[in-house]
Structure formats: C-alpha cells, structure tokens
Coordinates of C-alpha atoms in Angstrom, one line a residue:
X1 CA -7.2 -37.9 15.0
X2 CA -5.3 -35.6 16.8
X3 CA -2.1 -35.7 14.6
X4 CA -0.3 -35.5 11.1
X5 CA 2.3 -35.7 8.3
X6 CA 3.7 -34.3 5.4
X7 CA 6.7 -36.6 3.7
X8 CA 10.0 -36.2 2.3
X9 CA 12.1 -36.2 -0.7
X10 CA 12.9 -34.5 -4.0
X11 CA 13.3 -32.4 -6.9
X12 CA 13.7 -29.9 -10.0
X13 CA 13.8 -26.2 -10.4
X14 CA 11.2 -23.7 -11.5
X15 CA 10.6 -22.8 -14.8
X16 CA 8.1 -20.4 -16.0
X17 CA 7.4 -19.7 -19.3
X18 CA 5.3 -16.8 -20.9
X19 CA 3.9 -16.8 -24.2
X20 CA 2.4 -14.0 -26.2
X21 CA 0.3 -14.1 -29.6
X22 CA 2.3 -11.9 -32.2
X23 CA -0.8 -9.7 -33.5
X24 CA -0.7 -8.3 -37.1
X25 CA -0.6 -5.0 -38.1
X26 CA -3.7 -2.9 -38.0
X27 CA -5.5 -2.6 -41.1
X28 CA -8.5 -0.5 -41.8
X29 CA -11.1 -3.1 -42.8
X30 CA -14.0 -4.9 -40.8
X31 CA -12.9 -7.5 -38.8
X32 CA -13.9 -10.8 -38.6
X33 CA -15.8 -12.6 -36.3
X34 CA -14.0 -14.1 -33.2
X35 CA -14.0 -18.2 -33.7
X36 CA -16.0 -19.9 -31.3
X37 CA -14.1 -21.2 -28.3
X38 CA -13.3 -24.9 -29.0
X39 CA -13.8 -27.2 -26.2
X40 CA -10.0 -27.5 -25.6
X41 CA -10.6 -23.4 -24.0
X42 CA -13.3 -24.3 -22.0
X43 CA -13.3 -23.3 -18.2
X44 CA -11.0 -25.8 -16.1
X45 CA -12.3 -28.7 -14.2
X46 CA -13.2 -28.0 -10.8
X47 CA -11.3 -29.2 -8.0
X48 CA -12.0 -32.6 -6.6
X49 CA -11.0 -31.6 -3.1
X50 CA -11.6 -27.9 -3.3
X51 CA -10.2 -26.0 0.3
X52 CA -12.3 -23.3 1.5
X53 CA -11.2 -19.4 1.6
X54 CA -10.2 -18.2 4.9
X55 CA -12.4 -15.8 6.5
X56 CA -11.9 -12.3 4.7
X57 CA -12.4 -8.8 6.4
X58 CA -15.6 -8.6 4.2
X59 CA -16.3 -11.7 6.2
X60 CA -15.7 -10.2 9.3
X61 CA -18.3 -6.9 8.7
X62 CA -21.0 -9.1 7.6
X63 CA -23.9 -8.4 10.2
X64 CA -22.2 -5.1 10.9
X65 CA -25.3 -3.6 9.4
X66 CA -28.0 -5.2 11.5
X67 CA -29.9 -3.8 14.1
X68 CA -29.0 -5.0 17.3
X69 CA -31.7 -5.4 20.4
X70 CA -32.2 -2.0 22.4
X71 CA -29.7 -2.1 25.4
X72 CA -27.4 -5.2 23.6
X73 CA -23.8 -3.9 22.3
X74 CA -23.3 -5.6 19.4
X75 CA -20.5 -9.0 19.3
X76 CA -17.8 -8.1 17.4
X77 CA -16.7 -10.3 14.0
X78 CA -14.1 -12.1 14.1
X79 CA -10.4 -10.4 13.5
X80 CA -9.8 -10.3 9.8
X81 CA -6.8 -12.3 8.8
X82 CA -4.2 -10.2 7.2
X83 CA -3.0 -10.4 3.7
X84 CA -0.8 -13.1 2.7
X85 CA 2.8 -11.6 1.6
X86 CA 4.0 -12.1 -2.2
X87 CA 5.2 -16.1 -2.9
X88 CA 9.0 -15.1 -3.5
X89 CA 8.6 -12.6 0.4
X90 CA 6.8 -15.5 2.0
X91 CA 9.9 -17.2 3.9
X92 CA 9.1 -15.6 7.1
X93 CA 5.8 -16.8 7.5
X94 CA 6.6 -20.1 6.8
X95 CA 9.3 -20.0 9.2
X96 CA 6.5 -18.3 11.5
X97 CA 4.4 -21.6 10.7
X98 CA 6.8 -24.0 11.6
X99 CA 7.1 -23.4 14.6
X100 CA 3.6 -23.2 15.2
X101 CA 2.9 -26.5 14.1
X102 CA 5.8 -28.3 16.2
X103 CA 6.9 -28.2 19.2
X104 CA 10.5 -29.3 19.2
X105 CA 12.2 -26.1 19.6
X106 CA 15.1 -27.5 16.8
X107 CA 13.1 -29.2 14.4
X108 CA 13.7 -26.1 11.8
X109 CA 16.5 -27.3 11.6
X110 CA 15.3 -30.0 9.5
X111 CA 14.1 -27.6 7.2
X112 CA 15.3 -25.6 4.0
X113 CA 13.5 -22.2 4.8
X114 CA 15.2 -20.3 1.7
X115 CA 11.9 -20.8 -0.5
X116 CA 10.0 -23.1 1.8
X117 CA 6.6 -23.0 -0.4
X118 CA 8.2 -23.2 -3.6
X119 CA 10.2 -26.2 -2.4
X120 CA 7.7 -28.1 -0.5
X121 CA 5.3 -27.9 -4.2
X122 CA 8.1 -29.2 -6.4
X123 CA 8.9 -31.9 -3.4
X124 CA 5.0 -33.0 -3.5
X125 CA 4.5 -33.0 -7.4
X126 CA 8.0 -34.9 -7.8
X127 CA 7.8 -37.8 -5.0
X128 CA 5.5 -40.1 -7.6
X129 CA 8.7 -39.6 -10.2
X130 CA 12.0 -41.7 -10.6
X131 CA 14.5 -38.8 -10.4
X132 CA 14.7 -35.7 -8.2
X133 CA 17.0 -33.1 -7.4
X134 CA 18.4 -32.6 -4.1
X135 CA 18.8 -29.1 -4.5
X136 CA 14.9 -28.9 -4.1
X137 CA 14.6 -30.7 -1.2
X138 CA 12.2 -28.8 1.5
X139 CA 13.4 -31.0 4.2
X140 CA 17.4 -31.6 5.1
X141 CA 18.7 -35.1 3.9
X142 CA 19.2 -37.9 6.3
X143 CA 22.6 -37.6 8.1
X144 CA 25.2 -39.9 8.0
X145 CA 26.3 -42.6 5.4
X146 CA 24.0 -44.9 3.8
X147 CA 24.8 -48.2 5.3
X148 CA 25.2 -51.2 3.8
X149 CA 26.8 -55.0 4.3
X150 CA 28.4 -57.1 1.5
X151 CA 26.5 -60.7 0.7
X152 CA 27.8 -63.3 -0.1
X153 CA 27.5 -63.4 -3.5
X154 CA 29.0 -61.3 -6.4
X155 CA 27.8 -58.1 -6.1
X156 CA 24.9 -58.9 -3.7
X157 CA 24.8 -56.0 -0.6
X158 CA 22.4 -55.8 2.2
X159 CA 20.8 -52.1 3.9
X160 CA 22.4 -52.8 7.7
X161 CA 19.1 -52.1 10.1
X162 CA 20.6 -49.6 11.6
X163 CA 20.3 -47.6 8.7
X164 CA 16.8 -47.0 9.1
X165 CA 18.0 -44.5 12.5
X166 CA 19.0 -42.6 10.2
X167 CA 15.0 -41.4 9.1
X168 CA 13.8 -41.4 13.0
X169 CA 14.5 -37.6 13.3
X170 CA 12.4 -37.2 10.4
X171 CA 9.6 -39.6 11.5
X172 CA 9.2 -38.1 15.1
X173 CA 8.6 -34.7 13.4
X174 CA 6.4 -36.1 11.3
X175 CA 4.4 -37.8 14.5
X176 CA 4.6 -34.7 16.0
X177 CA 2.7 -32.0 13.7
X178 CA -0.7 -31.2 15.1
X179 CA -3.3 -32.1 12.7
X180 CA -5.8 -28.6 13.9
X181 CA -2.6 -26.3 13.4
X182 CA -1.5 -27.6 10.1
X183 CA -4.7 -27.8 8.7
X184 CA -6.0 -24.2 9.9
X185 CA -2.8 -22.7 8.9
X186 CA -3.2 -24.4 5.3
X187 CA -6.8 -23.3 4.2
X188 CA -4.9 -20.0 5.0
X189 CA -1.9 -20.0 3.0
X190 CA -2.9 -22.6 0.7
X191 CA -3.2 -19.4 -2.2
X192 CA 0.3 -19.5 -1.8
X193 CA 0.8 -23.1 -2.4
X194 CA -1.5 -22.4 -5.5
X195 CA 0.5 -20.1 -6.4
X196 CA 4.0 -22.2 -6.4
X197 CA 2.2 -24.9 -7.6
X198 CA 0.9 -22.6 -11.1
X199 CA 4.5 -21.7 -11.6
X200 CA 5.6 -24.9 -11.8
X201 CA 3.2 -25.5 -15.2
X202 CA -0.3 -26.0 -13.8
X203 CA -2.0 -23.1 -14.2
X204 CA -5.0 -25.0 -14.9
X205 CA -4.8 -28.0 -12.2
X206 CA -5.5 -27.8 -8.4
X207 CA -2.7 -28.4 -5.5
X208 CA -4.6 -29.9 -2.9
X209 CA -5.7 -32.5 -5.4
X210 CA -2.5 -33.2 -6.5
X211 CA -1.5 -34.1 -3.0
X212 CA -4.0 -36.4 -2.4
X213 CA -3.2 -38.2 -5.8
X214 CA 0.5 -38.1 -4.3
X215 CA -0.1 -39.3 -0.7
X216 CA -2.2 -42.2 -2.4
X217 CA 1.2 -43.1 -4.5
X218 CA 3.3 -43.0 -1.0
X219 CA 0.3 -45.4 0.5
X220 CA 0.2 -47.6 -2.7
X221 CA 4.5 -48.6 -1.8
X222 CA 5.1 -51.9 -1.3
X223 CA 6.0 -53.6 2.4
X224 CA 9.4 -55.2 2.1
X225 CA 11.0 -57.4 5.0
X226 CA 14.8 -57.7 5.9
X227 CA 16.9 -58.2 4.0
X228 CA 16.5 -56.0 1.5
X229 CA 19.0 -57.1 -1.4
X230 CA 21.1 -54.6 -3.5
X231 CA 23.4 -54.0 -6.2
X232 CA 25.7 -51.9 -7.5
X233 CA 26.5 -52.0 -11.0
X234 CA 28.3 -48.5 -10.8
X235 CA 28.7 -46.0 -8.1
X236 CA 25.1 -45.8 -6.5
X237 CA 23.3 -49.0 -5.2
X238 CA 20.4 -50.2 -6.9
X239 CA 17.4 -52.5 -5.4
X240 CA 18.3 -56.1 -6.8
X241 CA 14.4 -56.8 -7.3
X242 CA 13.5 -54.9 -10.8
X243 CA 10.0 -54.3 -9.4
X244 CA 11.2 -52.3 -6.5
X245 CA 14.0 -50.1 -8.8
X246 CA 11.2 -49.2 -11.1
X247 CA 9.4 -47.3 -8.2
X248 CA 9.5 -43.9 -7.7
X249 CA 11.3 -41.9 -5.7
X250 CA 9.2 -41.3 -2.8
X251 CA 8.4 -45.2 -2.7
X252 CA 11.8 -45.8 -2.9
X253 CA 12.2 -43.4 0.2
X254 CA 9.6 -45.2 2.1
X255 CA 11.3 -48.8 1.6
X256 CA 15.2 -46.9 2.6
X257 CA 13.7 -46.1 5.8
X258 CA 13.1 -49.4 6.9
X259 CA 9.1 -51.2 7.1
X260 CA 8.8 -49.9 10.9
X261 CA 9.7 -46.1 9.8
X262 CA 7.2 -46.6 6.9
X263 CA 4.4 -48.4 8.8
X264 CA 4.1 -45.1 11.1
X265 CA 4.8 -43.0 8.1
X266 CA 1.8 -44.5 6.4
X267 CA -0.4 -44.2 9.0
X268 CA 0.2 -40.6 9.3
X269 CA -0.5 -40.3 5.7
X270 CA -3.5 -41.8 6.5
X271 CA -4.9 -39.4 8.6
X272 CA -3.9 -36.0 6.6
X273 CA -5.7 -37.7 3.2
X274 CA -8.7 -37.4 5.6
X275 CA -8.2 -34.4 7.0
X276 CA -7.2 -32.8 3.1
X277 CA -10.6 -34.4 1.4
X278 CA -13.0 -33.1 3.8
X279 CA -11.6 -29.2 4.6
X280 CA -13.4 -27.2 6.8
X281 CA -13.0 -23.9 8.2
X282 CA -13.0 -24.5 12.2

C-alpha cells in the first residue's frame, strides 16, 4: 500500500457557543456539599482509533542523561518537531503540506487554502448528511456544467458519460497522495484537526474516529450502472430512484462521478481506513 485518499464534498459554517453558570451572590454561611458527579459528567469515552503524539522535544532528551561508553560520543535524539501554529494561523502549513504530499506542481489549485483545517473537518463530519454548503467546501467544485440528456419520457433525463470527466482531476489527485507523507504529516497536525473538529460541537468526541465512521458511509454507497435516470421537478435534477435521492451527500457524489471514478475512489478509501485504524509513529 503505497498510496491514498481523502474525498470530496460539502458543508456548513462554524459556530461556537460558550456557556457560563450564573453563580449567586456570596453569602456568609457554610456551604453545601458538592453533588456527586452523575454519570452523564463522567470522563469521555476513549477513542476507538486513538493517533499517537508526535515525538516531543521531551522526547528527543530522553537518554540525554545516560552514561555513555568511555571513548563513544553520544547519538544525538532525534530533531524536536516544532510547535504547531494556532488553528485560525495554520493556512501556511497546510499549504506547506500539500505540497508535500503531491507531486503535481498545480494540484493546489484544487484546493480552498483560506481555512484549509477548518474546512476539511466540516467537509468530513458533513459528507454522511443530505445537505451541504458549498461555501465550505475544502476542495474546488468540478468544472464545467453538469451534463445531462433528455429521455424519452416526460421528465425522464439521463447523466451523459462524459460527465463523469468532469471528477478525473479530482481522482488522479486522489491516486496520487502518498500514503507515508500523509499519514506522518497527520499524527503531527492531527491536534489541529482536533481542534477544528471541537469547534464544530464535539468537544467530547474524537476526529480520527469520526473519519473512519465517515469513510465507512462513502464505502457503504451503492454501485449504479448506466443509465442513471433523473428528474427534475424544479430547477435542480433529482435521482428518479427514491432509494438513491435519500442518500447523502457524499454517496450522492460518489454515484455523480460515474461507477469507474468511484470503483478507484473506493479502493483508495480502502487503503487510508487501514492506514487510520492502525497509526503508528514511523
């Protein structure tokens, strides 16, 4: 398994929300006894796919201490990794990242770097949803039209096949990430990933599980074959089969792109759920 994937689509903005408990006034009496904690404030789960902590300066003097061998210099730690910036300064690395991870000298371009982290979180937690938000998106949207051919029935339309070139930029970057790079340089950022994803209204839950839950959604989409039958009742163009409307949005992105497109989408998915439930510091 040499190589990996991250998919696209979707949604919402940020809200954050802080709450504080209105104490009242001081009164010169004993107080009472703190209620037990109910079971409700108990610690949080653990995570099911926990990601190890990068190696830490501390990490990197451990040994430093130790006698070494008369005549024998002692081998020097490894380099401390440097402190990770604030979530809302973090652009630059993640521009620094991408490029590290691909190759292709344009394939930021695909990107919306103006709050990368933030927008690849809300894109992962909303791809199992019906609805997203555009404005979100951490990847550009396919170019060009959505293409379609009238049926011959009333209001029966058909996705052309050559829609599905539309997505073949976005699946040869996908093919193209390099599953070491990407998963090295997520154990290291992944506090900032934590971070966006706690924002968003988790403070309790775990990112890297939530992706997996999420990648399994993406492999759990139906194949469908050609022709793949709309409608449109108003000005957007619904799936004609009521199974395949009531799927979410990232599904529904996986059937737009044609079955080839999501056969090696799939597969790629395939390989990072490995690599993200068994992380290991190399």
């Amino acid at each position: 398994m040499n190589r990996t994937i991250l998919a696209i689509v979707v949604v919402l903005a940020v809200l954050g929300a802080l709450y504080f408990w209105q104490q009242p006034p001081q009164q010169t009496r004993t107080p009472a006894p703190e209620p037990a904690r109910s079971i409700q404030e108990a610690e949080p789960p653990a995570p099911q796919y926990p990601v190890p902590e990068p190696p830490s300066a501390l990490d990197a003097d451990v040994g430093g201490g130790m006698e070494s061998p008369p005549g024998d210099a002692p081998e020097p730690g490894p380099e401390p990794a440097p402190p990770l910036p604030a979530l809302g300064e973090s652009d630059p690395l993640a521009s620094q990242a991408l490029q590290t991870m691909f190759a292709a000298g344009d394939a930021l371009g695909l990107f919306n770097i103006d709050g990368f982290i933030r927008r690849l979180v809300v894109t992962v937690d909303n791809l199992p949803r019906t609805r997203f938000s555009l404005k979100q998106l951490a990847v550009q949207t396919a170019p060009e039209r959505f293409l379609v051919r009238a049926g011959a029935g009333e209001d029966e339309y058909f996705i052309r096949p050559e829609n599905y070139r539309r997505y073949v930029p976005h699946v040869r970057l996908l093919e193209s990430l390099d599953t070491a790079a990407f998963t090295g340089l997520y154990i290291r950022y992944y506090p900032l990933f934590q971070a966006a994803y706690e924002e968003l209204g988790y403070p309790d839950a775990y990112f890297n599980d939530r992706l997996v839950e999420v990648i399994d959604h993406l492999l759990a989409t139906p194949e469908v074959s050609d022709p793949v039958r709309l409608t449109r009742p108003h000005v957007l163009y619904q799936y004609a089969d009521p199974e395949l409307e009531s799927l979410s949005a990232g599904q529904k992105t996986l059937i737009r792109m044609g079955a080839d497109n999501a056969r090696r989408v799939k597969a790629k998915l395939r390989e990072i759920r490995a690599r993200l439930t068994r992380l290991e510091i190399d």
